[in-house]
Coordinates of C-alpha atoms and ligand atoms in Angstrom, one line a residue:
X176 CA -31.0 -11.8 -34.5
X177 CA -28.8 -14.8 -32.5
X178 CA -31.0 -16.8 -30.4
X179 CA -28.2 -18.7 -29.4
X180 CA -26.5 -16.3 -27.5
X181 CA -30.3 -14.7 -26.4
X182 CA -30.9 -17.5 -24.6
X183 CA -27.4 -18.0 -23.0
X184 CA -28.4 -14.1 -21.6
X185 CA -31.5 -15.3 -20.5
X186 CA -30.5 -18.0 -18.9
X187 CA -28.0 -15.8 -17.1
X188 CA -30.4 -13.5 -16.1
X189 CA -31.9 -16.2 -13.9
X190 CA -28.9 -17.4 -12.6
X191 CA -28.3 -13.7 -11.6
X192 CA -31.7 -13.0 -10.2
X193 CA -32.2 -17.0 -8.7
X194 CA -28.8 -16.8 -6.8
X195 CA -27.3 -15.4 -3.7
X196 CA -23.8 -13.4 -5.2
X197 CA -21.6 -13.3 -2.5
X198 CA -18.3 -12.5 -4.8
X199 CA -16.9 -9.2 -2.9
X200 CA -15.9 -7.5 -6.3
X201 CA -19.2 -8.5 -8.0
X202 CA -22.0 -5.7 -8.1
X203 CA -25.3 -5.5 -10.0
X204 CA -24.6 -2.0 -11.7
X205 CA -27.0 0.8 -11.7
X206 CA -29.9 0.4 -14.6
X207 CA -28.8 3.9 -15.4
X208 CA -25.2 2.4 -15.5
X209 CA -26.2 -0.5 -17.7
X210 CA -28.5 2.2 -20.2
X211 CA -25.8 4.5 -20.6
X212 CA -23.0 1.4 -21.7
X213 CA -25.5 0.2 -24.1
X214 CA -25.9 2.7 -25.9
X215 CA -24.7 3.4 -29.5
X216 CA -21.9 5.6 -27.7
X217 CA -19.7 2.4 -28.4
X218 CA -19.9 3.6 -32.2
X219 CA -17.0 6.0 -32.3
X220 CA -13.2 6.3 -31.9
X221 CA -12.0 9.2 -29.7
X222 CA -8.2 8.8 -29.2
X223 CA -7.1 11.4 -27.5
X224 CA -8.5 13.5 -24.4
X225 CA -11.3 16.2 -25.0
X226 CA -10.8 19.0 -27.0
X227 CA -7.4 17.3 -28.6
X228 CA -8.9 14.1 -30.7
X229 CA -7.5 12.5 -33.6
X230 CA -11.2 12.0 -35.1
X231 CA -14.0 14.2 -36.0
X232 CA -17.3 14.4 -34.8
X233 CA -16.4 14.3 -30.9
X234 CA -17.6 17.6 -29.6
X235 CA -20.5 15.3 -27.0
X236 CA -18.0 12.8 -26.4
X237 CA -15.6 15.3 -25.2
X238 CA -18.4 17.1 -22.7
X239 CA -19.3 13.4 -21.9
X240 CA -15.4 12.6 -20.9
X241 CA -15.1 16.0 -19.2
X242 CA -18.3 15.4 -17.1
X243 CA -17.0 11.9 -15.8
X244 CA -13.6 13.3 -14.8
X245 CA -15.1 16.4 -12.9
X246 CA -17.6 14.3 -10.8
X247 CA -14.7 11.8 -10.3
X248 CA -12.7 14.4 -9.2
X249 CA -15.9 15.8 -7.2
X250 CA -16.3 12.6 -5.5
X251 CA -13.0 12.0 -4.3
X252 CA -11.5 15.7 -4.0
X253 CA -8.9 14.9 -6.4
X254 CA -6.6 17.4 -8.6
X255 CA -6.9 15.2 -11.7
X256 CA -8.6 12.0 -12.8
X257 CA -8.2 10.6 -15.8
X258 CA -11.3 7.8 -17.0
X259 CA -10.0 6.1 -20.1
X260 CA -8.6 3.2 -18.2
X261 CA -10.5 -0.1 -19.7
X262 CA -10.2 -1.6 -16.3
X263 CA -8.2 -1.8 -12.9
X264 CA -5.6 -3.4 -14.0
X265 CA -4.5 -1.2 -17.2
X266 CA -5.1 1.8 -14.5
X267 CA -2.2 0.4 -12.1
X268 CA 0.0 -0.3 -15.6
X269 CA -0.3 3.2 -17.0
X270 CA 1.0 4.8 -13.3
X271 CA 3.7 2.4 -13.4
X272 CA 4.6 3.6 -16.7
X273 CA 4.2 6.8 -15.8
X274 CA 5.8 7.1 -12.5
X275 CA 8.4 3.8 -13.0
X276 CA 11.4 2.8 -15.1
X277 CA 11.3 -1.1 -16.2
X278 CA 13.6 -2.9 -13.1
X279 CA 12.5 -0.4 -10.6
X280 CA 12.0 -1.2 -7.4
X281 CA 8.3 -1.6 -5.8
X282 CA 6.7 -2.3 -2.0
X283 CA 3.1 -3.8 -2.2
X284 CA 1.0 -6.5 -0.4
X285 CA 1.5 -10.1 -1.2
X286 CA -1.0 -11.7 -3.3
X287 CA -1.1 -14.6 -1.0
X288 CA -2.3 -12.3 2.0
X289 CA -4.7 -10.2 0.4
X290 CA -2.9 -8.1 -2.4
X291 CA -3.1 -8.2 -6.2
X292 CA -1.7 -9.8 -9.1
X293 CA -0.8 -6.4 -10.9
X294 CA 1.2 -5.5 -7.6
X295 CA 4.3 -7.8 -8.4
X296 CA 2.7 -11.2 -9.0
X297 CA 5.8 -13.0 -10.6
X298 CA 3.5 -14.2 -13.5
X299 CA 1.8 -10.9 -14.1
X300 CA 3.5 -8.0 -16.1
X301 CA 4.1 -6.2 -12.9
X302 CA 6.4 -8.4 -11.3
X303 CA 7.8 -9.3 -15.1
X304 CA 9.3 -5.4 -15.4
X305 CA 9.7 -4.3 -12.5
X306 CA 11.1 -5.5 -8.7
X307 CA 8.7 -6.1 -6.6
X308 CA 9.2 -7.0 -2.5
X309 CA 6.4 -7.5 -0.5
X310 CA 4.4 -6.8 2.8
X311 CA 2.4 -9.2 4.5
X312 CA -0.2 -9.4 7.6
X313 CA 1.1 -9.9 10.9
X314 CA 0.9 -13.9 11.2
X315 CA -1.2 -13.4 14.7
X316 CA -3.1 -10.5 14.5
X317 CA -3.7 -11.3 10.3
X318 CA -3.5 -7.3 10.1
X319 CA -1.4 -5.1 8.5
X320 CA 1.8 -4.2 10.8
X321 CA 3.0 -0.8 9.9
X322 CA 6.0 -0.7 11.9
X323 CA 7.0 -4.0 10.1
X324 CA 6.2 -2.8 6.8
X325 CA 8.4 0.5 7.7
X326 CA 11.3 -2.0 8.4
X327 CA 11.0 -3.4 5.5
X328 CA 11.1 0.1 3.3
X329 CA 13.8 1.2 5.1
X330 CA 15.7 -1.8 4.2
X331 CA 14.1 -1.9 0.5
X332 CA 14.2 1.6 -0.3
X333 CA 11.5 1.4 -3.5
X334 CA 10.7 4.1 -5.7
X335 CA 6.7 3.5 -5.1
X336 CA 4.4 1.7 -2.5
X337 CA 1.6 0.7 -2.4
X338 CA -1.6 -0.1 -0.5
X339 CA -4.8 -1.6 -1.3
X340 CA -6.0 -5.0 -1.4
X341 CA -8.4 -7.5 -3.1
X342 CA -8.9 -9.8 0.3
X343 CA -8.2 -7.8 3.3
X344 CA -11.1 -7.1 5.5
X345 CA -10.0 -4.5 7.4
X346 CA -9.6 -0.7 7.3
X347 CA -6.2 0.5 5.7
X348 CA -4.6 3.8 7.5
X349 CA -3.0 5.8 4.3
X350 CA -1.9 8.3 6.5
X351 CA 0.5 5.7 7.5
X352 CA 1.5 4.6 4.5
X353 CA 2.2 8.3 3.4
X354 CA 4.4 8.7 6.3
X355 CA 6.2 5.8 5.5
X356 CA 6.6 6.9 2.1
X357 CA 8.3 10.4 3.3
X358 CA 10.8 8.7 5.2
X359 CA 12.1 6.7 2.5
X360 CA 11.7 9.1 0.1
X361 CA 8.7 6.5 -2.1
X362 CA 6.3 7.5 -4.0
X363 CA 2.4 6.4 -3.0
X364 CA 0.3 4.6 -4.9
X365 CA -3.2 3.3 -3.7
X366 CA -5.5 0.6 -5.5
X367 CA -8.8 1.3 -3.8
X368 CA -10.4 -1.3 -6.3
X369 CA -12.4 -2.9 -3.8
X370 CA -13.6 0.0 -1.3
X371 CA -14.3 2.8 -3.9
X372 CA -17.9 2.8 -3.1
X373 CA -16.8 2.7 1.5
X374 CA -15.0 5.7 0.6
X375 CA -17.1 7.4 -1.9
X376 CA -19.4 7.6 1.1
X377 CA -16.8 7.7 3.9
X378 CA -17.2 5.4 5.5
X379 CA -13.5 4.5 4.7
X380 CA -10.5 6.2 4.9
X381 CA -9.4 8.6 1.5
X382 CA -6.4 7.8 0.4
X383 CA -6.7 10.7 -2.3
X384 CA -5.1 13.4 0.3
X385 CA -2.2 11.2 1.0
X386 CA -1.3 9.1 -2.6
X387 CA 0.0 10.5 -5.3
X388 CA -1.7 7.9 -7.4
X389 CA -5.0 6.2 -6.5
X390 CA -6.3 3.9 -8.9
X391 CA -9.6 1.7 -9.2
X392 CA -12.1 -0.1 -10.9
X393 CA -16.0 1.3 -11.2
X394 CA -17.7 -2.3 -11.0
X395 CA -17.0 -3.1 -7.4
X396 CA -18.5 -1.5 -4.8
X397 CA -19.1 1.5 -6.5
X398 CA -21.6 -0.2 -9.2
X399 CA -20.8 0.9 -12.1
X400 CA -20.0 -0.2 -15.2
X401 CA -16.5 -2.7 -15.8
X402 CA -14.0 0.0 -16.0
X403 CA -10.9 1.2 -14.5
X404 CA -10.1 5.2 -13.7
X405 CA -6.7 7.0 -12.3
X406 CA -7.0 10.0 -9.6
X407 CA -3.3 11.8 -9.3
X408 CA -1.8 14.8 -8.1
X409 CA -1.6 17.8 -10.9
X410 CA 2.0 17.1 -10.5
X411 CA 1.9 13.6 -12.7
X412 CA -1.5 14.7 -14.9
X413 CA 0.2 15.0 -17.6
X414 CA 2.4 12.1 -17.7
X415 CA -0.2 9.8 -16.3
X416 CA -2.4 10.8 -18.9
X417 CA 0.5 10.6 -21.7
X418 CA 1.0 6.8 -19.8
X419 CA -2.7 6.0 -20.7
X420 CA -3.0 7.3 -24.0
X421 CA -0.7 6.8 -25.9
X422 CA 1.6 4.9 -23.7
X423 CA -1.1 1.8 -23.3
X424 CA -4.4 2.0 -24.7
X425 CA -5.8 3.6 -28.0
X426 CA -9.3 4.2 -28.4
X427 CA -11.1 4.9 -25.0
X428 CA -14.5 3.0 -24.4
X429 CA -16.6 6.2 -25.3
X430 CA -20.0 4.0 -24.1
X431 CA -18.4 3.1 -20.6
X432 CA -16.9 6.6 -20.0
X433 CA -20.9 8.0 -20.0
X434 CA -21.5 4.9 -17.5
X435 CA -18.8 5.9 -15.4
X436 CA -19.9 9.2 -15.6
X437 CA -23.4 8.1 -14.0
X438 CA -22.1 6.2 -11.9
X439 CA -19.7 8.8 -9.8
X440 CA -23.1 11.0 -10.3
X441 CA -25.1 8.7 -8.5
X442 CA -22.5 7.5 -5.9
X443 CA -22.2 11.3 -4.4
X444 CA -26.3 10.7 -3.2
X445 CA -27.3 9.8 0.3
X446 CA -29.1 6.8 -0.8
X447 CA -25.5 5.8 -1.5
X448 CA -24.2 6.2 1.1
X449 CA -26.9 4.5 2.9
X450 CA -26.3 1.7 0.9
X451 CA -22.4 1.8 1.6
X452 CA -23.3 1.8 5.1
X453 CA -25.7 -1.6 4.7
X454 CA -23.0 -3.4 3.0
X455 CA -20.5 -3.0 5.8
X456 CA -23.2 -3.9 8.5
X457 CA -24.3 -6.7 6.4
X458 CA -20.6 -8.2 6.0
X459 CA -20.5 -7.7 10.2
X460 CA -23.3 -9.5 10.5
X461 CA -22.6 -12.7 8.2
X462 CA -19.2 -12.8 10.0
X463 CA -20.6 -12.6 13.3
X464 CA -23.8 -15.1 12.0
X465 CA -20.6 -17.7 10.6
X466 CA -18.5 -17.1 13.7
X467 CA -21.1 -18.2 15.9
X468 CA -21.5 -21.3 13.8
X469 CA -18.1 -22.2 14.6
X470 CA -16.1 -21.0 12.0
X471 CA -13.1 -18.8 12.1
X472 CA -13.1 -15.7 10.7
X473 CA -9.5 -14.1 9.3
X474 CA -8.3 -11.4 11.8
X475 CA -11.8 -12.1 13.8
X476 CA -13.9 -9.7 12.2
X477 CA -14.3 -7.0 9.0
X478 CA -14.7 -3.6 8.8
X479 CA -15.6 -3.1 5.3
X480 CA -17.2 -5.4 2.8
X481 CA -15.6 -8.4 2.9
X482 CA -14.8 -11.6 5.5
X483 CA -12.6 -14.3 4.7
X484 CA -13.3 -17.6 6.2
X485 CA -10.6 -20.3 7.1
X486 CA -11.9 -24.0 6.6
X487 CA -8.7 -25.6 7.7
X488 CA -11.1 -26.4 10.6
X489 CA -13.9 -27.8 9.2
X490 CA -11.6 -30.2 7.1
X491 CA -12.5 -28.5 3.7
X492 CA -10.8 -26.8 1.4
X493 CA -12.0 -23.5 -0.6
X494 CA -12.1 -25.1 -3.7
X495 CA -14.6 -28.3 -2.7
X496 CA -16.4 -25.4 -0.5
X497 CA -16.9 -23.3 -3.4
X498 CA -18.1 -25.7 -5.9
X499 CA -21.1 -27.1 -3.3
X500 CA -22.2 -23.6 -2.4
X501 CA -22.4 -22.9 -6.3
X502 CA -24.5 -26.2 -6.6
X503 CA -26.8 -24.8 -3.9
X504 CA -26.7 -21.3 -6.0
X505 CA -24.5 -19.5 -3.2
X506 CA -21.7 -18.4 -5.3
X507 CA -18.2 -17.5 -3.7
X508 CA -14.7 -17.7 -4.2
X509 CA -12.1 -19.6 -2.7
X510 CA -8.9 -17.6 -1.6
X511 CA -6.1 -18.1 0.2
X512 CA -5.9 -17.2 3.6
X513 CA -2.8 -15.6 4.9
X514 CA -0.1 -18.3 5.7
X515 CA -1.8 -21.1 3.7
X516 CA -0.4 -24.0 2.9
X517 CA -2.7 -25.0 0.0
X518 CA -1.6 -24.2 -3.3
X519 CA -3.6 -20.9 -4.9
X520 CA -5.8 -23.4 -6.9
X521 CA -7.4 -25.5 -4.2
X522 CA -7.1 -23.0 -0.9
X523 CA -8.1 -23.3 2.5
X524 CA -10.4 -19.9 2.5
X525 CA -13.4 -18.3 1.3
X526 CA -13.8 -14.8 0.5
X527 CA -17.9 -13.4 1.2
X528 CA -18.6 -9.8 0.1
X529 CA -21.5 -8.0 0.4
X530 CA -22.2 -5.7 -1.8
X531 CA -24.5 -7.7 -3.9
X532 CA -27.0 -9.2 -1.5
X533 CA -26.8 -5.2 0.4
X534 CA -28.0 -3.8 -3.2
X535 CA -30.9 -6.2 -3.4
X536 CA -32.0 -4.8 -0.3
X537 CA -31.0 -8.1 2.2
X538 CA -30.1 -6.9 5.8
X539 CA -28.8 -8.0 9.1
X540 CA -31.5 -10.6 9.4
X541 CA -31.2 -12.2 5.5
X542 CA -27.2 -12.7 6.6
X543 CA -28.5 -15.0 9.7
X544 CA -30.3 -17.1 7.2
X545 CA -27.3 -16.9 4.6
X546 CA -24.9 -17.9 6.9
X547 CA -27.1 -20.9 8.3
X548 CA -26.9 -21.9 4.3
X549 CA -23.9 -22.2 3.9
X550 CA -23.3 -24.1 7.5
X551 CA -26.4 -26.4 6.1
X552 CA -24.7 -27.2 3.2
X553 CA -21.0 -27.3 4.4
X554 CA -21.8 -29.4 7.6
X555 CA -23.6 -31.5 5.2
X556 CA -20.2 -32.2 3.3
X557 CA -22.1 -30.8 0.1
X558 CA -25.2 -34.2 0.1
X559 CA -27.6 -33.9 -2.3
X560 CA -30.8 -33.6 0.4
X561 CA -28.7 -30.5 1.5
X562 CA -28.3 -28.6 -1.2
X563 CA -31.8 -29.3 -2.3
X564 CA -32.8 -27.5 0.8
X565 CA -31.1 -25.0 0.8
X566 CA -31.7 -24.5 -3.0
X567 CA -35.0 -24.0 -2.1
X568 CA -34.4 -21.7 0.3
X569 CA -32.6 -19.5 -1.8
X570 CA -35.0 -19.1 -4.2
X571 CA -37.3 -18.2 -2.0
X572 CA -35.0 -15.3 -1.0
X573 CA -34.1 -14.1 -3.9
X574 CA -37.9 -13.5 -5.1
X575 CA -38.3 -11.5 -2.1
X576 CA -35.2 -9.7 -3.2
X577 CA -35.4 -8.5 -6.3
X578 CA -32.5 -6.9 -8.6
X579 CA -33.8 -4.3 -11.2
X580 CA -38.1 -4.4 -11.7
X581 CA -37.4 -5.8 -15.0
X582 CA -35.9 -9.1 -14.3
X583 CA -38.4 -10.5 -12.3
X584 CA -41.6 -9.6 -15.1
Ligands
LIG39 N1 -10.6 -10.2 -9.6 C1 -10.8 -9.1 -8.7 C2 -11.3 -9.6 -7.4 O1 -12.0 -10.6 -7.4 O2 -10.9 -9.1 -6.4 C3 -9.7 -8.2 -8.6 O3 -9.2 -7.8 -9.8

């Protein structure tokens, strides 16, 4: 019916299947994930929650809501979830709406060390209504301090704060946070965006026993389909869920609901977990692979799914790093590294993830050869004869790495 667009699919399929996707909030969803959201569940309108709709004819979307929120709650031994979020970032506006009054005062992590644009970036409608002060990483450890960001709190004295990060490669201790909270009488919020899958499995901590809010995204590591979804204590059900419908969205996205469904069924398997457990071993070993290459690796090390590289001394920024690696069909993103001093645009850092390569199946021993890719091509100041090579190479590894059966007939 439109070729154009078709073949624009197509051709993204191969760029999907014929590249190495190191983006650490990039997943392939589950085929079960990507049935369900194709589906002609996207027909209908279903404001409202189940069993209270404004339309007719929603007696299967309503079991199909109240299955996704009991295995979310399942999953993460939460008293109430809520799964109409359309993504991440309308999930961390509906608990500020629901737990905030505009000008209120907020603790979160800075962007520029690893936190968020919806917590308090200055251009983002977080930091527009509402004031934000931030936490960073300790400038020689690059880890979170506690005791400094329990200085800062006391001195602060915010209504909410929060944890959670989209660049910080190590584990976060919520119990902390929570105690931190109590003493300045804050409420918790956690964005577990990017681990939701490490803790599905636990291999991370769960900040759902400590938060009163945890929010997150179902595309990371979790793979499933692009979606946001709120867990919250029965205290704030109601008004969370008043915050998300009506307070910010209308019509929920009935289709991506069943997807999110399948995907908290399948994340509560042992293959799961067994593939939680590869990402984090693989992200160990492409740091370890990258720091024997020379390169220095933000806080040393990672313990989850995620490294960030600094360049500074290689003499390259993120940005020029980035944009070679795509040309060799390595795709990253440049970030910042804490205590930059290139503008957000250009960078000195890269961020690597795993959680694509893990769920093709690549291990310890396909990290060794990824990381002496990217040394190839960045020691090689991005020449042609490089990236042919190591083109090639990929190629070569992605066949033996297939995504779903389908793409590669
Ligand atoms: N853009 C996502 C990331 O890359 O971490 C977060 O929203």
């Amino acid at each position: 019916m439109d070729p154009e667009i078709a073949e624009l699919i197509t051709k993204e399929c191969e760029r999907q299947v014929y590249g190495i996707d190191l983006i650490a909030s990039e997943n392939y969803a589950f085929e079960a994930v990507i049935e369900a959201q194709a589906s002609l569940l996207t027909n209908k309108y279903a404001e409202g929650y189940p069993g209270k709709r404004y339309y007719s004819g929603c007696e299967y979307y309503d079991e199909i809501e109240r299955i996704a929120v009991e295995r979310a709650k399942r999953l993460f031994g939460a008293e109430h979830a809520n799964v109409q979020p359309h993504s991440g970032s309308q999930a961390n506006q509906a608990v500020y709406l629901a737990a905030l009054k505009p000008r209120d005062r907020v603790l979160a992590m800075d962007l520029a060390h690893g936190g968020h644009l919806t917590h308090g970036s200055p251009i983002n409608f977080s930091g527009i209504f509402y004031k934000f002060a931030f936490y960073g990483v300790n400038r020689s450890t690059e880890v979170l301090d506690y005791d400094e960001i329990e200085s800062i709190a006391r001195e602060y004295k915010p209504k909410l704060i929060i944890a959670g990060a989209s660049a910080y490669p190590r584990e976060i201790d919520f119990k902390r946070f929570r105690e931190i909270c109590d003493e300045v009488g804050a409420l918790f919020m956690v964005d577990m965006a990017h681990i939701a899958g490490l803790v599905a499995a636990g291999i991370h901590m769960n900040p759902t026993p400590y938060a009163d809010f945890v929010t997150s995204t179902t595309q990371k590591t979790l793979r499933g389909p692009r979606g946001g979804f709120i867990l919250c204590r029965k205290e704030w059900s109601e008004a969370v869920d008043r915050a998300v419908f009506p307070g910010i969205q209308s019509g929920p996205l009935m289709h991506i609901i069943a997807a999110k469904a399948v995907c908290f069924k399948l994340a509560a398997t042992e293959e799961f977990r067994e593939y939680q457990r590869l990402i984090v071993r693989d992200a160990k070993a492409l740091a370890s692979s990258l720091l024997d290459r020379g390169y220095r690796i933000v806080s040393g090390g990672t313990d989850n799914h995620l490294l960030l590289v600094d360049l500074r001394s290689k003499g390259m920024s993120g940005l020029k790093a980035q944009k070679m690696l795509e040309k060799a069909l390595i795709y990253v993103n440049r970030n910042l590294v804490p205590y930059d001093d290139k503008p957000p645009y250009i960078t000195s850092g890269l961020r690597l993830g795993t959680p694509c390569v893990a769920a093709r199946g690549m291990t310890e021993c396909e990290m060794v050869d990824i990381a002496k890719m990217i040394d190839h091509v960045i020691r090689n100041n991005g020449d042609q004869a490089a990236i042919e090579d190591v083109r090639k190479d990929v190629v070569d590894m992605c066949r033996r790495f297939p995504i779903y059966d389908w793409t590669t007939k």
